[in-house]
PDB file of C-alpha atoms in Angstrom:
ATOM      1  CA  GLY A   2      35.332 -93.508 135.182  1.00 80.00           C
ATOM      2  CA  GLU A   3      37.715 -95.327 133.340  1.00 85.00           C
ATOM      3  CA  PHE A   4      39.602 -95.589 130.051  1.00 81.00           C
ATOM      4  CA  SER A   5      41.893 -97.774 128.407  1.00 87.00           C
ATOM      5  CA  GLU A   6      43.272 -97.354 124.739  1.00 86.00           C
ATOM      6  CA  ASN A   7      46.354 -97.358 122.758  1.00 86.00           C
ATOM      7  CA  ILE A   8      46.787 -93.485 121.591  1.00 85.00           C
ATOM      8  CA  THR A   9      49.236 -92.024 118.980  1.00 86.00           C
ATOM      9  CA  THR A  10      51.923 -89.898 120.731  1.00 83.00           C
ATOM     10  CA  LYS A  11      53.521 -86.768 118.992  1.00 79.00           C
ATOM     11  CA  ASP A  12      56.283 -88.862 117.686  1.00 81.00           C
ATOM     12  CA  GLY A  13      53.612 -91.162 116.075  1.00 85.00           C
ATOM     13  CA  LYS A  14      54.227 -94.120 118.301  1.00 85.00           C
ATOM     14  CA  GLN A  15      51.380 -96.036 119.757  1.00 87.00           C
ATOM     15  CA  VAL A  16      51.289 -96.424 123.656  1.00 84.00           C
ATOM     16  CA  TRP A  17      48.757 -98.076 125.945  1.00 87.00           C
ATOM     17  CA  VAL A  18      47.301 -95.403 128.432  1.00 83.00           C
ATOM     18  CA  ASN A  19      44.642 -96.452 131.362  1.00 85.00           C
ATOM     19  CA  LEU A  20      43.159 -93.479 133.133  1.00 81.00           C
ATOM     20  CA  ARG A  21      40.867 -93.938 136.156  1.00 84.00           C
ATOM     21  CA  VAL A  22      39.046 -90.880 137.330  1.00 83.00           C
ATOM     22  CA  ASP A  23      37.440 -90.887 140.927  1.00 82.00           C
ATOM     23  CA  ALA A  24      35.407 -87.654 141.616  1.00 74.00           C
ATOM     24  CA  ASP A  25      33.472 -85.841 144.188  1.00 71.00           C
ATOM     25  CA  ILE A  26      32.581 -82.547 142.160  1.00 64.00           C
ATOM     26  CA  MET A  27      29.193 -81.622 143.636  1.00 60.00           C
ATOM     27  CA  GLY A  28      30.654 -82.414 147.205  1.00 61.00           C
ATOM     28  CA  SER A  29      34.234 -81.230 147.947  1.00 69.00           C
ATOM     29  CA  GLY A  30      35.123 -80.383 144.197  1.00 83.00           C
ATOM     30  CA  THR A  31      37.858 -82.645 143.639  1.00 88.00           C
ATOM     31  CA  ALA A  32      38.871 -85.377 141.338  1.00 89.00           C
ATOM     32  CA  LYS A  33      42.053 -87.782 141.123  1.00 90.00           C
ATOM     33  CA  ILE A  34      43.060 -89.181 137.686  1.00 89.00           C
ATOM     34  CA  ASN A  35      45.335 -92.153 137.928  1.00 90.00           C
ATOM     35  CA  MET A  36      47.127 -92.884 134.957  1.00 88.00           C
ATOM     36  CA  ASN A  37      48.969 -95.825 134.122  1.00 88.00           C
ATOM     37  CA  VAL A  38      51.132 -95.628 130.863  1.00 88.00           C
ATOM     38  CA  LYS A  39      53.041 -98.991 129.690  1.00 84.00           C
ATOM     39  CA  ASP A  40      55.823 -97.237 127.864  1.00 84.00           C
ATOM     40  CA  ALA A  41      57.021 -93.727 128.422  1.00 86.00           C
ATOM     41  CA  ALA A  42      55.712 -91.315 125.765  1.00 86.00           C
ATOM     42  CA  PRO A  43      55.227 -87.731 125.064  1.00 88.00           C
ATOM     43  CA  PHE A  44      51.522 -86.876 124.424  1.00 89.00           C
ATOM     44  CA  ARG A  45      49.171 -84.075 125.391  1.00 89.00           C
ATOM     45  CA  LEU A  46      46.435 -84.756 128.217  1.00 90.00           C
ATOM     46  CA  ALA A  47      43.349 -82.278 127.647  1.00 92.00           C
ATOM     47  CA  LEU A  48      41.355 -81.542 130.739  1.00 93.00           C
ATOM     48  CA  ARG A  49      37.916 -79.677 130.027  1.00 93.00           C
ATOM     49  CA  VAL A  50      37.747 -76.943 133.047  1.00 94.00           C
ATOM     50  CA  PRO A  51      33.929 -76.552 133.278  1.00 91.00           C
ATOM     51  CA  SER A  52      32.443 -73.218 132.902  1.00 91.00           C
ATOM     52  CA  TRP A  53      30.597 -73.546 136.149  1.00 90.00           C
ATOM     53  CA  CYS A  54      33.640 -73.650 138.270  1.00 90.00           C
ATOM     54  CA  GLN A  55      36.285 -71.498 139.606  1.00 92.00           C
ATOM     55  CA  ASN A  56      39.763 -71.816 140.889  1.00 95.00           C
ATOM     56  CA  PHE A  57      40.357 -75.060 138.815  1.00 95.00           C
ATOM     57  CA  LYS A  58      43.940 -76.505 139.725  1.00 96.00           C
ATOM     58  CA  ALA A  59      45.664 -79.530 138.586  1.00 95.00           C
ATOM     59  CA  GLN A  60      48.487 -80.756 140.602  1.00 94.00           C
ATOM     60  CA  LEU A  61      51.006 -83.283 138.830  1.00 91.00           C
ATOM     61  CA  GLY A  62      52.137 -85.550 141.419  1.00 81.00           C
ATOM     62  CA  ASN A  63      54.445 -83.404 143.743  1.00 78.00           C
ATOM     63  CA  ASP A  64      55.325 -81.472 140.904  1.00 75.00           C
ATOM     64  CA  ASN A  65      53.689 -78.650 138.839  1.00 86.00           C
ATOM     65  CA  LEU A  66      50.256 -76.755 139.841  1.00 94.00           C
ATOM     66  CA  LEU A  67      48.571 -75.925 136.906  1.00 96.00           C
ATOM     67  CA  THR A  68      45.576 -73.636 136.654  1.00 96.00           C
ATOM     68  CA  GLY A  69      42.762 -73.822 134.229  1.00 96.00           C
ATOM     69  CA  LYS A  70      40.388 -71.404 132.928  1.00 96.00           C
ATOM     70  CA  PRO A  71      36.381 -71.832 133.261  1.00 95.00           C
ATOM     71  CA  GLY A  72      35.173 -73.009 129.622  1.00 94.00           C
ATOM     72  CA  GLU A  73      38.612 -73.880 128.286  1.00 96.00           C
ATOM     73  CA  TYR A  74      40.870 -76.819 128.192  1.00 96.00           C
ATOM     74  CA  LEU A  75      43.817 -77.231 130.281  1.00 96.00           C
ATOM     75  CA  TYR A  76      46.561 -78.749 128.441  1.00 95.00           C
ATOM     76  CA  ILE A  77      49.239 -80.986 129.641  1.00 93.00           C
ATOM     77  CA  ASP A  78      52.177 -81.594 127.211  1.00 91.00           C
ATOM     78  CA  ARG A  79      54.789 -83.934 128.701  1.00 89.00           C
ATOM     79  CA  THR A  80      56.545 -87.187 128.390  1.00 89.00           C
ATOM     80  CA  TRP A  81      54.356 -89.814 130.645  1.00 89.00           C
ATOM     81  CA  SER A  82      55.621 -92.706 131.997  1.00 88.00           C
ATOM     82  CA  GLY A  83      54.659 -95.441 134.478  1.00 88.00           C
ATOM     83  CA  LYS A  84      51.918 -94.668 137.196  1.00 91.00           C
ATOM     84  CA  GLU A  85      51.183 -90.856 137.776  1.00 90.00           C
ATOM     85  CA  ALA A  86      48.596 -89.256 139.411  1.00 90.00           C
ATOM     86  CA  ILE A  87      46.836 -85.823 139.056  1.00 92.00           C
ATOM     87  CA  THR A  88      44.788 -84.358 141.668  1.00 92.00           C
ATOM     88  CA  ILE A  89      42.184 -81.616 140.617  1.00 92.00           C
ATOM     89  CA  SER A  90      40.458 -78.910 142.938  1.00 93.00           C
ATOM     90  CA  MET A  91      37.726 -76.471 142.029  1.00 93.00           C
ATOM     91  CA  ASN A  92      35.321 -74.499 143.625  1.00 90.00           C
ATOM     92  CA  VAL A  93      31.583 -75.451 142.552  1.00 88.00           C
ATOM     93  CA  VAL A  94      29.666 -72.310 142.024  1.00 87.00           C
ATOM     94  CA  ASP A  95      26.043 -71.624 143.116  1.00 90.00           C
ATOM     95  CA  HIS A  96      23.917 -68.872 141.026  1.00 91.00           C
ATOM     96  CA  VAL A  97      20.611 -67.496 141.552  1.00 93.00           C
ATOM     97  CA  ILE A  98      19.055 -67.099 138.167  1.00 93.00           C
ATOM     98  CA  GLU A  99      16.382 -64.496 137.588  1.00 93.00           C
ATOM     99  CA  GLY A 100      13.146 -65.347 135.924  1.00 91.00           C
ATOM    100  CA  SER A 101      12.813 -62.307 133.832  1.00 88.00           C
ATOM    101  CA  PRO A 102      11.155 -61.835 131.298  1.00 91.00           C
ATOM    102  CA  THR A 103       9.427 -65.270 130.935  1.00 92.00           C
ATOM    103  CA  TYR A 104       9.262 -66.015 134.569  1.00 92.00           C
ATOM    104  CA  GLN A 105       9.327 -62.415 136.021  1.00 92.00           C
ATOM    105  CA  GLY A 106       9.221 -62.514 139.871  1.00 91.00           C
ATOM    106  CA  PHE A 107      10.399 -66.016 140.154  1.00 93.00           C
ATOM    107  CA  HIS A 108      13.990 -67.418 140.680  1.00 93.00           C
ATOM    108  CA  ALA A 109      15.795 -70.472 140.167  1.00 95.00           C
ATOM    109  CA  PHE A 110      18.798 -71.989 141.902  1.00 95.00           C
ATOM    110  CA  LYS A 111      21.638 -73.562 140.207  1.00 94.00           C
ATOM    111  CA  HIS A 112      24.619 -75.750 141.939  1.00 92.00           C
ATOM    112  CA  GLY A 113      27.563 -76.107 139.619  1.00 89.00           C
ATOM    113  CA  PRO A 114      26.048 -77.473 136.446  1.00 90.00           C
ATOM    114  CA  HIS A 115      22.723 -78.490 138.082  1.00 92.00           C
ATOM    115  CA  ILE A 116      19.665 -76.757 138.254  1.00 96.00           C
ATOM    116  CA  LEU A 117      17.721 -77.396 141.459  1.00 97.00           C
ATOM    117  CA  ALA A 118      14.096 -78.175 142.058  1.00 97.00           C
ATOM    118  CA  LEU A 119      11.903 -77.851 145.099  1.00 96.00           C
ATOM    119  CA  ASP A 120      10.327 -81.444 145.252  1.00 96.00           C
ATOM    120  CA  GLN A 121       6.847 -81.872 147.109  1.00 96.00           C
ATOM    121  CA  GLN A 122       8.351 -85.400 148.671  1.00 95.00           C
ATOM    122  CA  LEU A 123      11.112 -83.543 150.215  1.00 96.00           C
ATOM    123  CA  ASN A 124       9.189 -80.807 151.675  1.00 94.00           C
ATOM    124  CA  ALA A 125       6.185 -82.897 152.685  1.00 92.00           C
ATOM    125  CA  ASN A 126       5.279 -80.104 155.439  1.00 91.00           C
ATOM    126  CA  LEU A 127       4.388 -77.268 153.037  1.00 90.00           C
ATOM    127  CA  ASP A 128       2.770 -76.458 149.761  1.00 92.00           C
ATOM    128  CA  ILE A 129       5.423 -75.807 147.419  1.00 93.00           C
ATOM    129  CA  ASP A 130       3.106 -73.550 145.104  1.00 92.00           C
ATOM    130  CA  GLN A 131       2.941 -71.121 147.772  1.00 91.00           C
ATOM    131  CA  VAL A 132       6.469 -70.610 148.734  1.00 90.00           C
ATOM    132  CA  LYS A 133       8.117 -67.168 148.407  1.00 89.00           C
ATOM    133  CA  ILE A 134      11.851 -66.401 148.673  1.00 87.00           C
ATOM    134  CA  SER A 135      12.302 -62.702 148.625  1.00 81.00           C
ATOM    135  CA  ASN A 136      15.973 -62.659 149.740  1.00 81.00           C
ATOM    136  CA  ALA A 137      16.963 -65.246 146.748  1.00 82.00           C
ATOM    137  CA  PRO A 138      20.311 -63.286 145.669  1.00 82.00           C
ATOM    138  CA  GLU A 139      21.799 -63.547 149.037  1.00 82.00           C
ATOM    139  CA  ILE A 140      20.708 -67.176 149.838  1.00 84.00           C
ATOM    140  CA  LYS A 141      23.698 -69.623 150.415  1.00 86.00           C
ATOM    141  CA  LEU A 142      22.907 -73.222 149.621  1.00 90.00           C
ATOM    142  CA  LYS A 143      23.865 -75.599 152.431  1.00 91.00           C
ATOM    143  CA  GLN A 144      24.571 -79.523 151.997  1.00 90.00           C
ATOM    144  CA  ALA A 145      21.208 -81.631 153.116  1.00 92.00           C
ATOM    145  CA  SER A 146      22.159 -84.894 151.618  1.00 91.00           C
ATOM    146  CA  GLN A 147      21.203 -86.312 155.252  1.00 92.00           C
ATOM    147  CA  SER A 148      17.369 -85.203 154.454  1.00 91.00           C
ATOM    148  CA  LEU A 149      16.961 -87.332 151.553  1.00 94.00           C
ATOM    149  CA  PRO A 150      14.486 -90.544 152.024  1.00 93.00           C
ATOM    150  CA  HIS A 151      16.437 -93.860 152.269  1.00 93.00           C
ATOM    151  CA  ASP A 152      15.110 -94.770 148.845  1.00 92.00           C
ATOM    152  CA  TRP A 153      15.750 -91.673 146.852  1.00 94.00           C
ATOM    153  CA  VAL A 154      17.680 -92.202 143.863  1.00 93.00           C
ATOM    154  CA  GLY A 155      20.742 -89.476 143.891  1.00 91.00           C
ATOM    155  CA  ASN A 156      22.602 -88.162 146.784  1.00 90.00           C
ATOM    156  CA  GLN A 157      22.301 -84.289 146.499  1.00 91.00           C
ATOM    157  CA  ALA A 158      20.194 -82.074 148.348  1.00 95.00           C
ATOM    158  CA  TYR A 159      20.583 -78.466 149.437  1.00 94.00           C
ATOM    159  CA  LEU A 160      18.851 -76.514 152.090  1.00 94.00           C
ATOM    160  CA  ILE A 161      17.799 -72.989 151.646  1.00 91.00           C
ATOM    161  CA  GLU A 162      15.301 -70.871 153.906  1.00 82.00           C
ATOM    162  CA  SER A 163      12.115 -69.237 152.582  1.00 74.00           C
ATOM    163  CA  LYS A 164      10.923 -65.692 153.175  1.00 70.00           C
ATOM    164  CA  ASP A 165       8.971 -66.652 155.947  1.00 72.00           C
ATOM    165  CA  SER A 166      11.915 -68.863 157.408  1.00 71.00           C
ATOM    166  CA  GLN A 167      10.771 -72.257 156.302  1.00 81.00           C
ATOM    167  CA  ARG A 168      13.518 -74.633 155.632  1.00 89.00           C
ATOM    168  CA  LEU A 169      13.221 -75.892 152.027  1.00 93.00           C
ATOM    169  CA  ILE A 170      15.104 -78.854 150.475  1.00 96.00           C
ATOM    170  CA  LEU A 171      16.216 -78.636 146.709  1.00 96.00           C
ATOM    171  CA  ALA A 172      17.569 -81.329 144.595  1.00 96.00           C
ATOM    172  CA  PRO A 173      18.848 -81.586 141.236  1.00 96.00           C
ATOM    173  CA  PHE A 174      16.189 -81.018 138.741  1.00 96.00           C
ATOM    174  CA  LEU A 175      16.987 -84.612 137.107  1.00 95.00           C
ATOM    175  CA  ASP A 176      16.180 -86.352 140.441  1.00 96.00           C
ATOM    176  CA  ALA A 177      12.998 -84.438 140.998  1.00 96.00           C
ATOM    177  CA  GLY A 178       9.525 -86.259 141.041  1.00 94.00           C
ATOM    178  CA  GLN A 179      10.900 -89.524 141.885  1.00 93.00           C
ATOM    179  CA  ASP A 180       7.567 -90.681 143.501  1.00 89.00           C
ATOM    180  CA  GLY A 181       5.252 -88.820 141.116  1.00 92.00           C
ATOM    181  CA  SER A 182       5.117 -85.756 143.132  1.00 93.00           C
ATOM    182  CA  LYS A 183       5.013 -82.310 141.769  1.00 96.00           C
ATOM    183  CA  TYR A 184       8.175 -80.246 141.821  1.00 97.00           C
ATOM    184  CA  ARG A 185       8.968 -76.763 140.594  1.00 96.00           C
ATOM    185  CA  VAL A 186      12.135 -74.933 139.380  1.00 96.00           C
ATOM    186  CA  TRP A 187      10.801 -71.204 139.415  1.00 96.00           C
ATOM    187  CA  ILE A 188       9.933 -70.209 142.839  1.00 93.00           C
ATOM    188  CA  SER A 189       8.294 -66.872 143.666  1.00 91.00           C
ATOM    189  CA  ALA A 190      10.058 -63.943 144.838  1.00 88.00           C
ATOM    190  CA  GLY A 191       7.197 -62.940 146.614  1.00 78.00           C
ATOM    191  CA  LYS A 192       6.564 -59.605 144.572  1.00 61.00           C
ATOM    192  CA  GLU A 193       3.810 -58.994 142.094  1.00 50.00           C
ATOM    193  CA  LYS A 194       4.286 -60.427 138.615  1.00 44.00           C
TER     194      LYS A 194
END
């Protein structure tokens, strides 16, 4: 994304700022902010630290390394001038969500901010309604974007193995059902409901 605007500094002066952010939050968990400030000026930059990450670090050029807390803002108060870069790194966290009480006996998977879905198109060799995963809490998601069809909208996919060692491809819920196929978020744990 890119942002260009005149902002008001601490001393009430108007200064033109251009921010450009290049990010790969779902893959490597990195972002780079390139800032261009026309005239040197003191102002606060507030970076929102996502609640779904860990080890959020912001490196200011070759200088300070700042640490943010999940769910809070990391405030950077300083005099900015010319072209400056901020490199952000974070660990994107995976979670297994228990379905109790509404979906007792089922699990869902979350990668960073995304709830994942088991899409029939991505798992054509099995009936997604019959899949059972008894070891969900121990499952680690693996990158599987190479498994996506060439016409798939989106670039995220994750591999897990089911109870009977079937390979399952999960994609973000917002990408599921693209060809009208069925999909499910809640996957059976293989236990009685």
